[in-house]
XYZ file of C-alpha atoms in Angstrom:
733
model
C -0.103 0.106 0.249
C 2.744 2.082 0.980
C 4.684 1.506 -2.696
C 1.455 2.657 -4.576
C 1.348 6.029 -2.501
C 4.687 6.573 -3.461
C 4.192 6.050 -6.621
C 1.141 7.936 -7.302
C 2.896 11.208 -5.487
C 5.707 10.359 -8.017
C 3.127 10.374 -10.595
C 1.824 13.793 -9.037
C 5.065 15.722 -9.275
C 6.525 14.107 -12.219
C 3.607 14.580 -14.776
C 1.203 16.647 -16.017
C -1.526 14.878 -16.444
C -4.747 15.541 -14.960
C -5.649 13.571 -11.255
C -9.361 13.064 -11.665
C -9.436 11.908 -8.003
C -7.466 14.955 -6.243
C -9.576 17.895 -8.554
C -12.771 16.096 -6.000
C -10.616 15.780 -3.554
C -10.352 19.343 -3.229
C -13.765 19.533 -4.171
C -14.893 18.185 -1.095
C -11.769 20.031 1.087
C -14.241 23.091 -0.037
C -17.661 21.691 0.122
C -18.348 24.841 2.567
C -17.223 28.012 0.534
C -18.362 26.569 -2.816
C -21.830 25.722 -1.054
C -22.169 28.991 0.818
C -21.064 31.222 -2.505
C -23.606 29.362 -4.564
C -25.920 30.538 -1.664
C -24.406 34.296 -2.456
C -25.396 34.667 -6.093
C -28.765 32.452 -5.352
C -29.992 34.645 -3.151
C -28.895 37.285 -5.125
C -30.007 36.427 -7.763
C -33.525 36.002 -5.626
C -33.011 39.673 -4.443
C -33.116 40.659 -8.977
C -35.631 39.104 -9.664
C -38.162 40.661 -6.927
C -37.169 44.211 -7.895
C -36.754 43.728 -11.949
C -39.173 45.160 -13.370
C -41.688 42.665 -14.667
C -41.781 42.578 -18.436
C -46.006 41.437 -19.811
C -47.508 39.830 -22.185
C -50.480 41.621 -24.875
C -51.409 39.422 -27.846
C -53.559 39.264 -30.271
C -55.382 37.245 -33.446
C -56.001 38.479 -36.481
C -57.305 36.845 -39.192
C -55.251 37.632 -43.470
C -58.664 36.242 -45.391
C -58.841 35.267 -49.246
C -60.376 37.517 -50.819
C -63.614 39.543 -48.896
C -66.504 39.851 -50.713
C -68.675 42.809 -51.234
C -72.434 43.459 -52.653
C -73.435 41.038 -55.499
C -70.317 39.212 -55.702
C -68.075 41.457 -57.362
C -64.739 41.604 -55.946
C -62.359 44.505 -56.469
C -59.621 42.585 -56.991
C -61.467 40.039 -60.178
C -62.175 43.274 -61.715
C -58.738 45.357 -61.549
C -57.111 42.071 -62.380
C -55.098 42.409 -58.941
C -53.221 38.726 -57.616
C -53.870 37.718 -53.925
C -52.078 38.823 -50.836
C -49.350 36.531 -49.619
C -49.403 36.520 -45.816
C -45.638 37.043 -45.233
C -46.598 41.139 -46.781
C -48.946 41.084 -44.188
C -46.907 40.852 -41.358
C -44.163 43.525 -42.850
C -47.298 45.660 -43.893
C -47.950 45.197 -39.753
C -44.515 45.848 -38.716
C -44.521 48.864 -41.943
C -43.848 51.962 -40.445
C -46.694 53.842 -42.271
C -49.455 51.124 -39.657
C -46.698 51.679 -36.595
C -46.538 55.450 -36.635
C -50.596 56.203 -37.264
C -50.266 53.773 -34.016
C -47.682 55.703 -32.353
C -50.042 58.725 -32.707
C -53.290 57.540 -31.955
C -51.465 56.637 -28.693
C -48.745 59.303 -27.574
C -45.994 56.230 -27.977
C -43.671 59.272 -28.196
C -44.027 60.711 -24.928
C -42.566 58.797 -21.816
C -43.209 59.597 -18.038
C -40.411 58.314 -15.364
C -41.263 58.722 -11.689
C -38.349 59.865 -9.686
C -37.447 57.007 -7.225
C -34.963 55.294 -4.557
C -32.638 53.528 -6.233
C -32.864 49.918 -6.905
C -35.428 49.797 -4.894
C -37.753 52.193 -4.978
C -39.987 50.591 -8.322
C -40.980 47.975 -6.705
C -41.359 50.379 -3.457
C -43.875 51.600 -6.350
C -44.711 48.698 -7.645
C -45.960 47.286 -3.846
C -47.909 50.151 -3.136
C -46.165 51.771 -0.810
C -47.810 55.279 0.270
C -45.405 58.152 0.911
C -43.883 57.677 4.625
C -43.382 60.500 7.313
C -39.356 61.422 7.157
C -40.041 61.539 3.103
C -42.511 64.384 3.067
C -40.815 67.245 0.740
C -38.617 65.113 -1.410
C -38.144 64.916 -4.910
C -38.593 61.171 -5.246
C -42.419 59.698 -6.443
C -44.099 57.217 -4.064
C -46.710 55.069 -4.720
C -51.129 56.381 -5.559
C -48.639 60.409 -6.924
C -49.452 60.606 -10.804
C -48.813 62.691 -13.978
C -50.505 63.026 -16.852
C -49.467 64.788 -20.300
C -53.139 65.321 -22.243
C -51.053 66.960 -24.956
C -46.585 67.578 -26.164
C -46.355 69.245 -28.807
C -41.868 69.755 -29.497
C -41.022 71.577 -32.477
C -37.743 67.981 -32.751
C -38.202 66.250 -35.046
C -35.346 63.529 -34.846
C -34.198 64.105 -31.472
C -35.231 62.828 -28.385
C -35.627 65.849 -25.981
C -35.467 65.382 -22.145
C -37.659 67.574 -19.508
C -37.846 67.581 -15.810
C -41.481 67.834 -14.480
C -41.083 69.136 -11.001
C -44.279 69.901 -8.626
C -44.781 72.695 -6.412
C -48.352 71.768 -5.643
C -51.785 72.710 -5.466
C -51.628 71.714 -9.452
C -48.951 74.191 -10.562
C -45.345 72.470 -11.738
C -42.088 73.939 -12.675
C -40.295 72.303 -16.052
C -36.593 71.424 -15.788
C -34.843 71.182 -18.938
C -31.819 67.861 -18.455
C -28.865 70.400 -16.963
C -31.658 71.360 -14.542
C -32.156 74.927 -15.204
C -36.240 76.329 -15.083
C -37.673 77.032 -17.988
C -41.082 77.508 -17.103
C -43.813 76.799 -14.920
C -47.977 76.001 -15.201
C -50.432 74.540 -13.979
C -52.818 71.281 -15.006
C -55.358 71.578 -17.516
C -54.001 74.906 -19.120
C -51.757 74.753 -22.340
C -47.951 75.462 -20.987
C -45.891 77.573 -24.012
C -42.534 77.573 -23.924
C -39.540 78.943 -26.552
C -36.734 78.032 -26.586
C -37.570 75.106 -27.223
C -40.130 75.896 -28.757
C -42.399 72.964 -27.376
C -46.427 73.088 -25.910
C -47.198 71.174 -22.736
C -50.636 70.549 -21.187
C -50.720 68.586 -18.258
C -54.701 66.124 -17.548
C -53.708 65.012 -14.661
C -50.726 65.941 -11.385
C -51.281 63.867 -7.806
C -47.890 64.337 -6.302
C -47.221 67.488 -3.242
C -44.648 69.914 -3.887
C -41.112 68.388 -4.379
C -41.931 65.504 -6.221
C -40.352 64.801 -10.079
C -41.214 62.962 -13.274
C -38.760 62.969 -16.169
C -39.890 63.518 -19.096
C -38.873 62.216 -22.699
C -40.198 63.332 -25.720
C -38.402 60.959 -28.897
C -38.781 61.516 -31.993
C -40.998 59.872 -34.664
C -38.860 57.783 -35.742
C -37.239 56.741 -32.770
C -40.599 56.138 -31.469
C -41.815 54.206 -34.296
C -38.454 51.732 -34.094
C -38.735 51.195 -29.733
C -42.423 49.723 -31.526
C -40.865 47.373 -33.604
C -38.078 45.549 -31.099
C -41.698 45.316 -29.113
C -43.624 43.922 -31.106
C -44.168 40.243 -33.441
C -45.340 38.999 -34.953
C -45.894 35.434 -35.786
C -47.973 33.970 -39.016
C -49.813 30.150 -38.308
C -48.637 28.450 -42.014
C -51.032 28.446 -44.676
C -53.635 29.572 -43.409
C -53.648 33.494 -42.903
C -53.717 33.220 -39.148
C -51.493 35.871 -37.814
C -51.287 35.979 -33.451
C -49.562 39.623 -32.840
C -47.010 39.970 -29.925
C -45.776 43.400 -28.001
C -44.309 42.559 -24.726
C -43.600 45.623 -21.814
C -43.609 46.601 -18.111
C -46.752 49.339 -19.265
C -50.482 46.355 -18.726
C -52.680 49.170 -20.257
C -50.292 50.861 -22.932
C -49.586 47.011 -24.169
C -53.705 46.953 -24.967
C -54.025 50.619 -25.512
C -50.659 49.677 -28.295
C -51.869 46.341 -29.242
C -55.650 47.067 -30.383
C -54.643 50.486 -31.913
C -52.316 48.601 -33.977
C -54.997 46.130 -35.008
C -57.228 48.521 -35.877
C -54.879 50.114 -38.583
C -54.287 47.142 -40.072
C -57.908 46.726 -40.393
C -58.454 50.017 -42.436
C -55.745 49.926 -43.762
C -56.205 47.446 -45.737
C -60.576 48.144 -46.451
C -58.072 51.748 -47.454
C -56.260 50.030 -49.527
C -59.061 48.236 -50.982
C -60.619 49.934 -52.546
C -57.932 52.687 -53.413
C -57.915 50.880 -56.294
C -61.845 51.228 -57.343
C -61.600 54.869 -56.644
C -58.722 55.467 -58.898
C -60.087 52.946 -62.025
C -63.203 54.931 -61.328
C -61.460 58.441 -61.529
C -59.792 57.245 -64.511
C -63.582 56.388 -66.290
C -65.121 59.500 -64.693
C -63.006 61.423 -66.547
C -63.524 59.816 -69.773
C -67.555 59.340 -69.764
C -68.116 63.409 -70.275
C -65.578 63.249 -73.786
C -67.903 59.396 -75.273
C -70.867 61.198 -74.447
C -69.537 64.518 -76.430
C -68.602 61.679 -79.638
C -71.693 59.849 -79.890
C -72.937 63.176 -79.727
C -71.260 64.338 -82.877
C -71.192 60.142 -84.013
C -75.173 60.876 -84.213
C -75.298 64.225 -85.801
C -72.790 63.348 -88.950
C -75.728 60.461 -89.659
C -78.471 62.226 -89.671
C -77.372 64.908 -91.745
C -75.966 62.504 -94.023
C -79.081 60.526 -94.059
C -81.105 64.095 -95.704
C -78.931 65.214 -97.842
C -79.120 61.445 -99.455
C -82.793 61.150 -99.047
C -82.645 58.459 -95.947
C -81.089 55.809 -97.661
C -81.131 52.553 -95.774
C -78.037 49.921 -95.982
C -78.583 46.856 -97.763
C -79.259 43.244 -96.049
C -74.951 42.230 -96.694
C -73.857 45.805 -95.068
C -75.473 45.472 -92.456
C -74.218 42.470 -91.522
C -70.616 43.809 -92.445
C -71.527 47.073 -89.948
C -72.499 44.420 -86.722
C -69.060 42.922 -87.490
C -67.100 45.775 -87.628
C -69.424 46.853 -84.614
C -68.637 43.603 -82.699
C -64.732 43.965 -83.408
C -64.929 48.023 -82.468
C -66.086 46.911 -79.051
C -64.072 44.855 -78.234
C -60.803 46.303 -78.968
C -62.411 48.950 -77.119
C -63.198 47.614 -73.975
C -59.038 46.336 -74.426
C -58.461 49.377 -75.124
C -59.260 49.980 -71.210
C -57.572 47.593 -69.958
C -54.295 48.124 -71.851
C -55.125 51.941 -69.377
C -55.167 50.035 -66.207
C -53.158 47.841 -66.939
C -50.308 49.256 -67.978
C -50.276 51.550 -65.120
C -48.925 48.361 -62.306
C -47.091 46.337 -65.220
C -45.146 46.250 -68.021
C -45.130 45.078 -71.786
C -42.956 42.366 -71.225
C -45.902 40.084 -68.126
C -47.720 37.977 -69.432
C -50.976 39.170 -68.293
C -49.611 42.526 -71.037
C -49.224 40.460 -74.433
C -51.754 37.994 -73.134
C -54.113 41.282 -74.532
C -51.788 42.787 -76.515
C -52.228 39.644 -79.068
C -55.390 39.403 -78.943
C -55.501 43.763 -80.664
C -53.535 42.290 -83.162
C -56.170 39.360 -83.966
C -59.542 41.731 -83.906
C -56.989 44.439 -86.085
C -56.646 41.965 -88.759
C -59.974 40.767 -89.020
C -61.460 44.759 -88.730
C -58.906 45.238 -91.867
C -60.127 42.001 -93.412
C -64.319 43.770 -92.817
C -63.275 46.885 -94.521
C -61.529 45.257 -97.661
C -64.458 43.337 -98.063
C -66.741 46.245 -97.403
C -64.676 48.246 -100.359
C -66.691 47.116 -103.121
C -69.752 48.885 -101.828
C -71.063 51.303 -103.947
C -70.423 55.254 -102.556
C -73.288 55.812 -101.184
C -73.781 52.557 -99.286
C -69.701 52.865 -97.588
C -71.310 56.200 -96.137
C -73.777 55.230 -94.039
C -71.914 52.363 -93.286
C -69.012 54.009 -92.197
C -70.866 56.964 -90.276
C -73.610 53.908 -88.638
C -70.198 52.466 -88.211
C -69.125 55.606 -85.232
C -72.032 55.877 -84.455
C -72.963 52.300 -82.648
C -69.117 51.907 -81.694
C -69.261 55.007 -79.233
C -72.716 54.006 -78.447
C -71.420 50.459 -77.609
C -68.265 51.869 -75.782
C -70.287 54.433 -73.903
C -72.625 51.245 -72.095
C -69.787 50.010 -71.117
C -68.047 52.666 -70.394
C -71.679 53.337 -67.644
C -71.176 49.163 -67.775
C -68.307 49.148 -65.158
C -68.350 52.503 -63.325
C -71.693 50.852 -61.836
C -69.484 47.693 -60.920
C -67.465 49.543 -59.710
C -69.375 51.848 -56.902
C -70.984 48.583 -55.936
C -67.943 47.300 -55.403
C -66.536 50.354 -53.417
C -69.252 50.384 -51.308
C -69.271 46.488 -50.312
C -66.044 46.970 -49.833
C -64.882 45.384 -46.183
C -61.297 44.025 -46.635
C -59.923 41.279 -46.683
C -59.225 41.305 -42.830
C -60.781 40.214 -39.526
C -59.779 40.892 -35.809
C -60.006 37.439 -33.772
C -59.278 38.388 -30.691
C -59.207 41.845 -29.024
C -55.622 42.923 -27.098
C -55.458 40.742 -23.737
C -52.850 41.045 -21.083
C -51.484 36.271 -21.236
C -48.954 37.573 -17.638
C -45.308 38.050 -16.819
C -42.829 37.046 -19.406
C -40.092 38.587 -17.850
C -38.122 38.173 -15.408
C -38.400 34.536 -14.820
C -37.336 33.991 -10.837
C -37.322 30.805 -11.258
C -34.306 30.582 -13.915
C -32.812 33.322 -13.247
C -32.439 31.620 -9.470
C -31.086 28.622 -10.903
C -29.390 30.191 -13.711
C -27.432 31.634 -10.487
C -26.824 29.115 -8.883
C -25.633 27.530 -10.748
C -23.013 30.597 -11.831
C -22.031 30.503 -8.455
C -21.153 26.656 -7.898
C -19.167 27.246 -11.270
C -17.655 30.084 -10.626
C -16.232 28.269 -6.129
C -14.829 25.143 -8.008
C -13.582 26.974 -11.307
C -11.868 29.642 -7.582
C -10.642 26.086 -6.298
C -9.836 24.238 -9.202
C -7.316 26.735 -9.635
C -5.555 27.522 -6.298
C -5.208 23.789 -5.942
C -3.923 23.514 -9.960
C -1.537 27.106 -8.679
C -0.772 26.315 -4.768
C 0.270 22.414 -5.044
C 1.880 23.180 -1.422
C 3.754 19.246 0.096
C 0.989 17.384 1.355
C 2.759 14.147 2.556
C 6.105 13.250 3.362
C 6.540 11.421 0.126
C 7.437 15.101 -1.280
C 10.517 15.668 1.370
C 11.859 12.519 0.701
C 11.733 13.472 -2.760
C 13.723 16.251 -2.456
C 16.541 13.913 -0.300
C 15.823 15.252 3.068
C 14.052 13.073 6.102
C 11.070 13.602 7.801
C 11.956 12.997 11.570
C 8.509 13.725 12.361
C 4.932 14.558 11.515
C 3.160 15.997 13.219
C -1.062 16.896 12.824
C -3.238 19.673 13.531
C -3.721 19.997 16.590
C -7.710 21.634 16.649
C -7.027 22.527 20.503
C -4.344 24.773 19.544
C -5.844 25.977 16.376
C -8.635 27.166 18.060
C -6.482 29.391 20.577
C -4.653 30.987 17.824
C -7.421 32.257 15.967
C -9.014 33.525 19.071
C -5.455 34.214 20.073
C -5.634 36.375 17.106
C -8.560 37.973 17.538
C -7.981 39.724 21.442
C -4.012 40.031 19.724
C -6.152 42.872 17.886
C -8.194 44.031 20.399
C -5.679 44.021 23.740
C -2.169 44.246 22.629
C -0.696 40.266 22.633
C -1.719 37.496 23.833
C -0.182 34.773 25.394
C -1.030 30.760 24.849
C 0.742 29.045 27.127
C 2.635 25.694 25.783
C 0.437 22.419 24.853
C 2.648 19.976 26.093
C 1.103 21.368 29.484
C -2.380 21.686 28.733
C -2.731 18.868 26.485
C -0.132 16.230 27.532
C -2.228 13.771 25.494
C -2.907 15.678 22.321
C -2.121 14.114 18.992
C 0.416 16.216 17.447
C 2.410 16.555 21.142
C 2.469 12.868 20.595
C 3.921 12.437 17.060
C 6.919 15.736 19.261
C 7.183 12.791 21.125
C 8.322 10.447 18.139
C 10.477 13.508 17.347
C 11.740 13.665 20.601
C 12.656 9.717 19.529
C 14.590 10.449 16.164
C 15.897 13.603 17.491
C 18.779 11.476 19.629
C 19.467 9.533 17.298
C 20.586 12.723 14.957
C 21.997 14.668 17.380
C 24.177 12.096 17.555
C 25.976 12.836 14.160
C 26.104 16.532 16.312
C 29.155 18.714 17.195
C 27.150 20.213 20.035
C 23.695 19.876 22.032
C 22.764 23.038 19.805
C 19.836 22.960 17.946
C 18.316 24.614 14.834
C 14.610 24.953 14.258
C 14.276 26.992 11.223
C 11.981 27.125 8.217
C 11.537 28.621 4.364
C 8.105 31.529 4.862
C 6.130 32.392 8.551
C 3.145 31.495 10.191
C 4.243 27.648 9.527
C 4.108 26.478 13.093
C 8.572 26.911 14.022
C 8.186 28.866 17.547
C 5.153 26.221 18.574
C 8.200 23.298 17.453
C 10.019 24.189 19.519
C 8.498 25.397 22.946
C 6.930 22.385 22.353
C 9.581 20.097 21.950
C 11.510 21.499 24.693
C 9.171 20.702 27.189
C 7.971 17.189 26.475
C 12.476 17.110 26.536
C 12.068 18.798 30.228
C 9.371 16.277 30.955
C 11.246 12.836 30.092
C 14.195 14.775 32.783
C 16.477 16.335 30.467
C 17.593 19.884 30.990
C 17.017 22.260 28.239
C 16.741 25.802 27.145
C 14.709 27.473 24.579
C 16.188 30.491 22.380
C 13.675 32.506 21.112
C 16.582 33.788 17.921
C 14.288 35.709 16.160
C 15.252 38.902 17.654
C 12.794 40.692 15.345
C 9.003 38.820 15.645
C 9.770 36.222 17.704
C 6.797 35.418 19.596
C 8.064 31.888 21.609
C 7.752 33.831 25.120
C 4.393 33.777 25.081
C 3.909 30.185 25.475
C 5.685 30.615 28.535
C 3.286 33.236 29.472
C 5.529 35.638 29.566
C 6.986 38.979 28.834
C 9.691 39.324 25.314
C 11.918 42.202 27.937
C 15.653 41.108 29.091
C 16.323 38.966 26.426
C 19.145 37.882 23.372
C 19.313 40.983 21.959
C 20.153 43.178 25.035
C 23.001 39.584 25.745
C 24.350 40.472 22.769
C 24.305 44.074 23.236
C 26.366 43.615 26.751
C 23.637 44.661 28.691
C 22.746 42.114 30.663
C 24.032 38.351 32.134
C 24.541 35.862 30.488
C 22.297 34.211 33.943
C 20.345 37.322 33.765
C 18.666 35.725 30.082
C 17.811 33.005 31.067
C 14.011 32.957 32.722
C 12.476 29.055 34.796
C 9.241 28.079 33.706
C 6.488 25.718 34.634
C 8.483 23.106 33.529
C 10.413 21.826 35.282
C 13.976 21.519 33.877
C 12.978 23.874 30.954
C 13.904 27.492 30.374
C 13.547 30.318 28.013
C 15.482 33.208 26.720
C 12.847 35.963 25.087
C 13.873 37.574 21.734
C 14.845 41.133 24.780
C 14.377 44.121 22.337
C 13.452 44.431 18.256
C 17.960 45.866 17.450
C 18.217 47.829 14.604
C 20.587 45.487 13.628
C 19.714 41.808 14.537
C 22.323 39.362 12.170
C 25.340 42.217 13.133
C 24.642 40.883 16.569
C 24.979 37.551 15.745
C 27.007 37.713 14.077
C 30.059 39.183 17.683
C 31.995 37.217 19.099
C 29.061 37.447 22.815
C 27.198 35.184 21.213
C 29.603 32.703 20.693
C 30.110 32.738 24.117
C 26.671 32.958 24.461
C 25.651 29.219 23.343
C 29.093 28.463 24.844
C 27.794 28.945 28.367
C 23.981 27.289 27.576
C 25.451 24.119 26.352
C 27.448 23.668 29.235
C 24.809 24.322 31.597
C 22.129 22.364 29.859
C 22.083 18.711 28.634
C 19.444 20.507 25.212
C 19.286 24.458 23.334
C 16.510 24.627 21.055
C 17.262 27.711 18.980
C 13.788 29.426 17.169
C 15.527 31.135 14.504
C 13.709 33.154 11.716
C 12.404 32.184 8.251
C 15.461 31.439 5.922
C 14.249 32.529 3.376
C 13.007 36.541 5.007
C 16.409 36.770 6.631
C 19.823 35.526 7.476
C 19.845 34.874 10.848
C 18.982 32.129 10.604
C 22.013 30.311 8.433
C 24.201 32.394 10.797
C 22.848 30.417 14.042
C 23.143 27.724 12.280
C 27.193 27.411 11.941
C 27.419 27.279 15.450
C 25.316 24.961 16.010
C 25.389 20.821 15.473
C 21.262 19.853 14.010
C 19.946 22.073 12.075
C 15.393 20.843 11.140
C 13.882 22.553 9.118
C 9.688 22.878 9.565
C 7.183 21.935 6.567
C 3.868 23.280 7.214
C 0.939 20.809 4.994
C -0.576 22.561 1.652
C 0.971 25.814 2.425
C 5.400 25.082 1.389
C 5.820 24.070 -2.278
C 8.501 22.188 -2.727
C 10.211 25.415 -4.925
C 10.247 26.539 -1.147
C 12.466 24.199 -0.234
C 15.149 23.302 -2.203
C 15.693 27.281 -1.461
C 15.802 27.364 1.368
C 18.189 24.508 1.784
C 20.311 25.876 -0.884
C 20.459 28.505 0.924
C 21.533 27.427 4.207
C 24.450 25.515 2.556
C 26.031 28.631 1.214
C 26.326 29.484 4.926
C 27.607 25.955 5.930
C 24.122 25.490 6.596
C 23.759 21.448 6.452
C 19.753 20.400 6.850
C 19.708 17.788 8.784
C 16.023 17.215 8.084
C 12.742 18.603 7.787
C 9.580 17.858 9.884
C 5.963 18.090 8.232
C 4.141 20.211 10.708
C -0.173 20.973 10.810
C -1.065 18.259 8.354
C -4.210 17.473 8.157
C -7.110 14.654 6.593
C -8.448 16.319 3.802
C -9.979 14.655 0.900
C -7.643 16.166 -1.498
C -4.611 14.085 0.147
C -6.228 11.373 1.526
C -6.356 10.071 -2.189
C -3.867 8.588 -3.631
C -0.768 10.079 -1.785
C -1.379 10.031 1.958
C -4.197 8.357 4.360
C -3.540 8.938 7.831
C -4.666 7.434 10.739
C -5.310 7.539 14.255
C -6.002 6.136 17.740
C -7.216 8.647 20.840
C -5.422 6.857 23.929
C -6.728 8.909 27.469
C -6.131 7.966 30.910
C -9.060 7.714 32.866
């Protein structure tokens, strides 16, 4: 099992393969952080969904029929040759500026009124019907029941948006301000206010807000208001059924119903007007031609009567009568085609199939007419003249009758036009479509969960501290002890830091005295045994305990190791070698005065610096007052003399030094000591830091004997594959 753990640890350090077990374990170790961050995001999403302005949707149903019927079954489109428009065409007409522009004019969508409310929660309070509280009297905010209604707002601008501020002055009066807060004019309810610069006319028909309340009034350009309506309007076609569903969204329910109903009504009116417009244009053309044809008919009749009188009323022969009837029929047909050609020429080019068919038919009739005229060329001159004059009368009469009939048909068609659009359902607000509270909360919670997982995984990926003894052994550093994290000491340190912030300092005492059965103390007892054999090779009885960085437990290790060695019958002294920030004296419940710095500066004798403790056989040398030059004091001969003094009077001298990566004090002290151990903090110190610290010591001539892995924790990320920490609790009754 140990071999498998070593192999897994080696693989983790030597390659960059993804370790799923380590990543999952890291997530499990930080489950509280993940849960808290997820909950924070979910609550934030809930707050947003609650405070956000609700958006509602209204819909209406419109039918576009194939062709609407008219009186007597007449059909305007058929009379004029119109083709059936597709549903997609009607959809585009509905969304056109022609339709929506009239809707904007009818519903005043170009005027937007926004009450001034509190930031973030003001609109929510307004929707909840919150009346103005006493502390808000005289403020510029608007509360429930305080309304402003504008009947008319006409401005000189067309392409720009005009922003105004309307402030209530109480008693139905108000003041108009521009966007910069400059006063433009004063007015009263139901009275027109005219402002010269910028020119505008304003009529307020309702103002119930008290004095001081302000509203932002925006007069949008006509094009901007149409664009806003187009953005909110959606038209859906249901296949080839001709059914169109109109949807519009917005925060104001009454405005949605009003705007959508106006859209359907304008569309219906436009459709009817479009159907009748074609008949109106054709009827107008025919009414212009009717008097001219009437004059031509009168003139033709007069010429025929005059010739008959001159020729003594010569009658037509049978052959001439037949020729006359044929020519009249052809002329009538040609005239009808001429009318159709005039109408088609407005909408089609001569290359259009309908236009070409008409021209071919016209050419055929002209050829038939030429043939009949050739046959009548052999008749007597009198018969030919009578034929020509009679033909003119009958043809003109026939054309005139056709024209009158066509005019009557168009009048009937125009009178019976009802359009091919029918409103099936008026606008109704279906409900709130945004924000979707459940979806927002779910998305926010998932975002928080994902963010928390990313943070944890990134920290796990970029902060790979030492988590097992095997990793230290891979650096060719023996591990003399693995000391588990003491929950009791951790709690006391946390409380001590808080108390230190309040009171200036905290004195915790020795864990070896308070709780000798603590797992950390048991592990340090194992270190005492290993240390006995390690120091046998040393040149003296001095032990240096250092580390690569601060806050890794050096002082804790030094003080409690000294206490355990003293409890075993040895005479031990602990020297706080960190004259800058040392705090070993706190574990002994003493102060830092009269310590190492005073001894090295010659202000204190050796014996006077050694202080006794509550543990028999255990003494302390505190750091003393913080000197300006700690490194220089350590390099003096007096420090060597002091160490010799301690070695003569104690069985074991333990020196707690500053971090080697921060200052060089540890290398100076270690040079005069026989054994040096490095404390490594679980999950904090990286292999790179340890290698650099070892090199720093080696550069100063200090050989690192081994390491102590401190504050071991049982975590899912580290217990999987790499390190499993098992323990037993053994206490006396």
